[in-house]
Short mmCIF file of C-alpha atoms in Angstrom, two decimals:
data_model
loop_
_atom_site.label_atom_id
_atom_site.label_comp_id
_atom_site.label_asym_id
_atom_site.label_seq_id
_atom_site.Cartn_x
_atom_site.Cartn_y
_atom_site.Cartn_z
CA ASN C 1 106.72 118.58 98.56
CA ALA C 2 106.98 115.77 96.71
CA GLY C 3 103.17 115.65 95.31
CA VAL C 4 102.08 112.15 93.51
CA THR C 5 104.74 109.10 93.21
CA GLN C 6 104.67 106.71 90.93
CA THR C 7 106.62 103.10 90.59
CA PRO C 8 108.34 101.61 88.77
CA LYS C 9 109.00 104.33 85.63
CA PHE C 10 109.36 101.68 83.09
CA GLN C 11 108.24 97.26 83.38
CA VAL C 12 109.11 95.35 80.90
CA LEU C 13 106.40 91.95 81.14
CA LYS C 14 105.04 88.83 79.84
CA THR C 15 102.31 88.19 78.60
CA GLY C 16 100.53 86.27 81.54
CA GLN C 17 102.24 87.40 83.92
CA SER C 18 101.07 90.25 87.09
CA MET C 19 102.49 93.18 88.38
CA THR C 20 101.17 96.42 90.38
CA LEU C 21 101.76 99.76 89.33
CA GLN C 22 102.45 101.69 92.76
CA CYS C 23 100.68 105.48 93.07
CA ALA C 24 101.26 107.32 96.53
CA GLN C 25 99.97 111.29 96.61
CA ASP C 26 100.79 113.15 100.10
CA MET C 27 99.08 116.62 99.25
CA ASN C 28 95.69 115.05 100.86
CA HIS C 29 93.74 114.88 98.05
CA GLU C 30 90.31 113.20 98.17
CA TYR C 31 89.85 111.85 94.24
CA MET C 32 92.52 110.01 93.25
CA SER C 33 92.59 107.82 88.75
CA TRP C 34 94.45 105.96 86.27
CA TYR C 35 95.05 107.36 82.95
CA ARG C 36 96.39 105.19 80.03
CA GLN C 37 97.90 106.90 77.01
CA ASP C 38 98.64 105.75 73.97
CA PRO C 39 99.47 106.90 70.72
CA GLY C 40 97.21 108.84 68.81
CA MET C 41 94.68 108.35 72.04
CA GLY C 42 95.27 111.53 73.89
CA LEU C 43 95.10 110.22 77.57
CA ARG C 44 91.47 107.87 79.13
CA LEU C 45 90.51 106.75 81.88
CA ILE C 46 90.79 103.13 83.94
CA HIS C 47 89.40 103.32 87.42
CA TYR C 48 89.22 105.78 90.00
CA SER C 49 88.30 106.55 93.93
CA VAL C 50 86.33 109.48 95.19
CA GLY C 51 87.97 108.27 98.68
CA ALA C 52 89.73 105.98 101.09
CA GLY C 53 87.67 102.15 100.10
CA ILE C 54 85.19 103.61 97.17
CA THR C 55 86.58 102.94 93.51
CA ASP C 56 84.65 102.77 90.04
CA GLN C 57 85.14 102.21 86.36
CA GLY C 58 86.11 104.19 83.89
CA GLU C 59 86.53 104.26 80.71
CA VAL C 60 88.87 100.73 79.79
CA PRO C 61 88.85 99.21 83.07
CA ASN C 62 88.59 96.03 81.71
CA GLY C 63 92.24 93.74 82.81
CA TYR C 64 93.15 96.36 85.32
CA ASN C 65 92.34 95.74 89.79
CA VAL C 66 92.55 98.91 91.78
CA SER C 67 92.47 99.55 95.88
CA ARG C 68 92.13 102.13 97.79
CA SER C 69 92.93 101.21 101.62
CA THR C 70 94.19 105.08 102.19
CA THR C 71 93.09 108.52 101.09
CA GLU C 72 97.64 108.39 100.30
CA ASP C 73 98.04 104.97 98.00
CA PHE C 74 96.62 103.67 94.86
CA PRO C 75 97.88 100.78 93.17
CA LEU C 76 96.97 99.23 89.55
CA ARG C 77 96.75 95.80 89.09
CA LEU C 78 97.27 94.34 85.73
CA LEU C 79 96.45 90.77 86.43
CA SER C 80 97.57 88.96 83.30
CA ALA C 81 99.20 91.07 81.36
CA ALA C 82 98.36 91.43 77.94
CA PRO C 83 100.35 93.05 74.16
CA SER C 84 97.34 95.59 73.87
CA GLN C 85 98.00 97.33 78.05
CA THR C 86 101.50 97.99 76.62
CA SER C 87 100.92 101.94 77.43
CA VAL C 88 102.29 104.68 79.64
CA TYR C 89 100.49 104.92 82.41
CA PHE C 90 99.64 107.94 85.04
CA CYS C 91 98.34 108.55 88.28
CA ALA C 92 96.16 111.49 88.93
CA SER C 93 94.73 112.81 92.23
CA SER C 94 92.85 116.40 93.43
CA TYR C 95 90.81 117.90 95.72
CA ARG C 96 86.86 117.30 95.65
CA ARG C 97 85.63 118.83 98.54
CA PRO C 98 82.78 121.43 97.87
CA GLY C 99 83.58 124.76 96.99
CA ILE C 100 86.87 123.91 95.50
CA THR C 101 86.20 120.62 93.40
CA TYR C 102 85.33 121.75 90.54
CA ASN C 103 88.73 124.31 89.20
CA SER C 104 90.82 122.21 91.39
CA PRO C 105 93.35 120.81 88.46
CA LEU C 106 94.91 117.11 88.50
CA HIS C 107 97.93 116.71 89.93
CA PHE C 108 100.23 113.88 87.17
CA GLY C 109 103.16 111.46 88.79
CA ASN C 110 105.67 111.42 85.98
CA GLY C 111 103.92 108.36 84.47
CA THR C 112 104.97 104.35 84.43
CA ARG C 113 106.09 103.39 80.95
CA LEU C 114 105.14 99.31 80.77
CA THR C 115 106.36 97.23 77.26
CA VAL C 116 104.09 93.83 77.17
CA THR C 117 105.45 91.02 74.96
CA ALA Z 1 81.09 110.28 71.50
CA GLN Z 2 84.50 112.52 71.75
CA LYS Z 3 83.58 115.15 73.63
CA ILE Z 4 86.78 117.17 73.30
CA THR Z 5 88.79 117.69 70.25
CA GLN Z 6 91.19 118.81 68.59
CA THR Z 7 91.26 119.33 65.14
CA GLN Z 8 95.31 120.10 64.95
CA PRO Z 9 97.66 117.14 65.27
CA GLY Z 10 101.06 118.51 64.72
CA MET Z 11 101.62 122.61 64.50
CA PHE Z 12 104.82 124.46 64.03
CA VAL Z 13 105.20 128.64 64.86
CA GLN Z 14 108.69 130.42 64.75
CA GLU Z 15 110.43 131.74 67.78
CA LYS Z 16 107.62 135.01 69.44
CA GLU Z 17 105.53 134.25 67.60
CA ALA Z 18 102.21 133.85 68.88
CA VAL Z 19 100.49 130.27 68.37
CA THR Z 20 96.10 129.47 69.22
CA LEU Z 21 95.77 125.87 69.64
CA ASP Z 22 91.94 125.15 68.57
CA CYS Z 23 89.84 122.34 71.14
CA THR Z 24 86.06 122.64 70.66
CA TYR Z 25 84.36 120.28 73.97
CA ASP Z 26 80.85 118.60 73.33
CA THR Z 27 78.38 118.99 76.96
CA SER Z 28 74.61 119.79 77.90
CA ASP Z 29 75.75 120.30 81.42
CA PRO Z 30 75.95 124.30 82.34
CA SER Z 31 78.09 123.65 84.67
CA TYR Z 32 82.21 122.36 83.45
CA GLY Z 33 85.34 123.51 83.35
CA LEU Z 34 88.22 123.25 80.61
CA PHE Z 35 91.81 122.52 81.64
CA TRP Z 36 94.69 122.37 79.50
CA TYR Z 37 98.30 120.94 79.87
CA LYS Z 38 101.22 120.70 78.52
CA GLN Z 39 103.75 117.16 77.89
CA PRO Z 40 107.07 117.41 76.69
CA SER Z 41 108.92 115.21 76.02
CA SER Z 42 110.11 114.09 78.79
CA GLY Z 43 106.24 113.26 79.51
CA GLU Z 44 105.77 114.57 82.72
CA MET Z 45 101.84 116.31 82.35
CA ILE Z 46 101.91 119.92 83.63
CA PHE Z 47 98.65 121.83 84.59
CA LEU Z 48 98.30 125.51 82.14
CA ILE Z 49 95.29 127.03 82.70
CA TYR Z 50 91.69 126.92 84.20
CA GLN Z 51 87.82 127.49 82.73
CA GLY Z 52 85.27 127.93 84.41
CA SER Z 53 81.79 127.88 82.41
CA TYR Z 54 80.62 130.72 85.04
CA ASP Z 55 83.03 132.96 84.65
CA GLN Z 56 81.87 136.12 82.36
CA GLN Z 57 86.71 136.64 81.21
CA ASN Z 58 88.55 133.99 79.29
CA ALA Z 59 92.16 133.47 82.00
CA THR Z 60 95.09 134.17 81.11
CA GLU Z 61 98.87 132.69 83.58
CA GLY Z 62 101.17 135.04 82.14
CA ARG Z 63 102.09 134.12 78.26
CA TYR Z 64 99.77 131.45 78.94
CA SER Z 65 95.83 132.29 77.61
CA LEU Z 66 92.03 130.50 77.29
CA ASN Z 67 90.14 132.48 74.02
CA PHE Z 68 86.32 130.94 75.87
CA GLN Z 69 83.57 131.10 73.31
CA LYS Z 70 81.24 129.04 75.35
CA ALA Z 71 77.96 129.74 72.21
CA ARG Z 72 80.86 127.88 70.00
CA LYS Z 73 81.91 125.69 72.51
CA SER Z 74 85.80 126.41 71.57
CA ALA Z 75 88.67 126.93 74.52
CA ASN Z 76 90.70 127.83 72.69
CA LEU Z 77 95.06 127.97 74.27
CA VAL Z 78 96.47 131.01 73.52
CA ILE Z 79 100.46 131.47 73.35
CA SER Z 80 102.48 134.84 73.62
CA ALA Z 81 105.87 135.53 72.57
CA SER Z 82 106.73 131.75 71.67
CA GLN Z 83 109.91 130.05 73.36
CA LEU Z 84 111.40 126.76 72.66
CA GLY Z 85 111.19 124.96 75.52
CA ASP Z 86 106.66 126.13 74.52
CA SER Z 87 107.23 122.69 71.82
CA ALA Z 88 106.04 119.84 73.66
CA MET Z 89 102.46 118.53 73.24
CA TYR Z 90 99.83 120.17 74.15
CA PHE Z 91 95.89 118.21 75.97
CA CYS Z 92 93.32 120.14 76.05
CA ALA Z 93 90.26 118.49 79.00
CA MET Z 94 86.66 118.81 80.84
CA ARG Z 95 86.03 118.02 83.55
CA GLU Z 96 82.31 117.82 83.47
CA PRO Z 97 79.67 116.99 87.38
CA PRO Z 98 80.35 113.99 89.07
CA ASN Z 99 79.02 111.75 87.38
CA SER Z 100 78.43 107.08 88.75
CA ASN Z 101 80.72 106.72 85.59
CA SER Z 102 83.51 109.14 85.78
CA GLY Z 103 83.38 111.57 89.68
CA TYR Z 104 86.03 114.38 89.43
CA ALA Z 105 86.86 113.17 85.40
CA LEU Z 106 89.29 114.75 82.91
CA ASN Z 107 87.95 113.80 80.07
CA PHE Z 108 90.82 115.21 78.15
CA GLY Z 109 91.37 115.71 73.80
CA LYS Z 110 93.70 113.70 71.66
CA GLY Z 111 95.87 116.82 71.98
CA THR Z 112 98.19 118.55 69.46
CA SER Z 113 102.26 117.84 69.15
CA LEU Z 114 103.37 122.19 68.69
CA LEU Z 115 107.12 122.41 67.18
CA VAL Z 116 108.29 126.06 67.82
CA THR Z 117 110.81 126.60 65.33
CA PRO Z 118 114.27 129.14 65.88
#
């Protein structure tokens, strides 16, 4: 059981380059989300999705795009990388069906460490 | 405004001792859930324990227990009989009822770094 799989594990970009961080889950979770983790800041929500075809912005969405064409996949796109986007990115998913949503923990991928020079 | 506050940036504890990691939260909604996660130096996020706002008893999972004081809006994590492998970053998080701004997101505190010494 793979859980949440993120690729790549590490990435170095130059300012202005674009890239896509991949995220896939095999637990049939309706809810998927992207967080970024910066030192001393905890985890901050970038974008989230409550089901295929539905996405919305979180706390820090600027500079990022997402799409959700299938239940399994939730890629995060950096349109034009900036040094301020140097961070560790986590994809996370959980159930959202009524009755088992509220206490459903987020399952995290292992993270992508991104450096923008 | 910060919804989750973890006031201890770093903590030390001796092996086999118990340690309490503090977490206070801010919400006006009567329905919410509180979570603790562990992040070892390898970087992965590991779910430890959950407490619901209507739960009558404090949650326990093995050596982890949650000291839930609803009136004080605190949800402290207690680790009993600390082990060297408990050295990690610990995050407290809260889930409130979904709204258009957060979906089913968890709001995380900034974390507490725990070091267990021999």
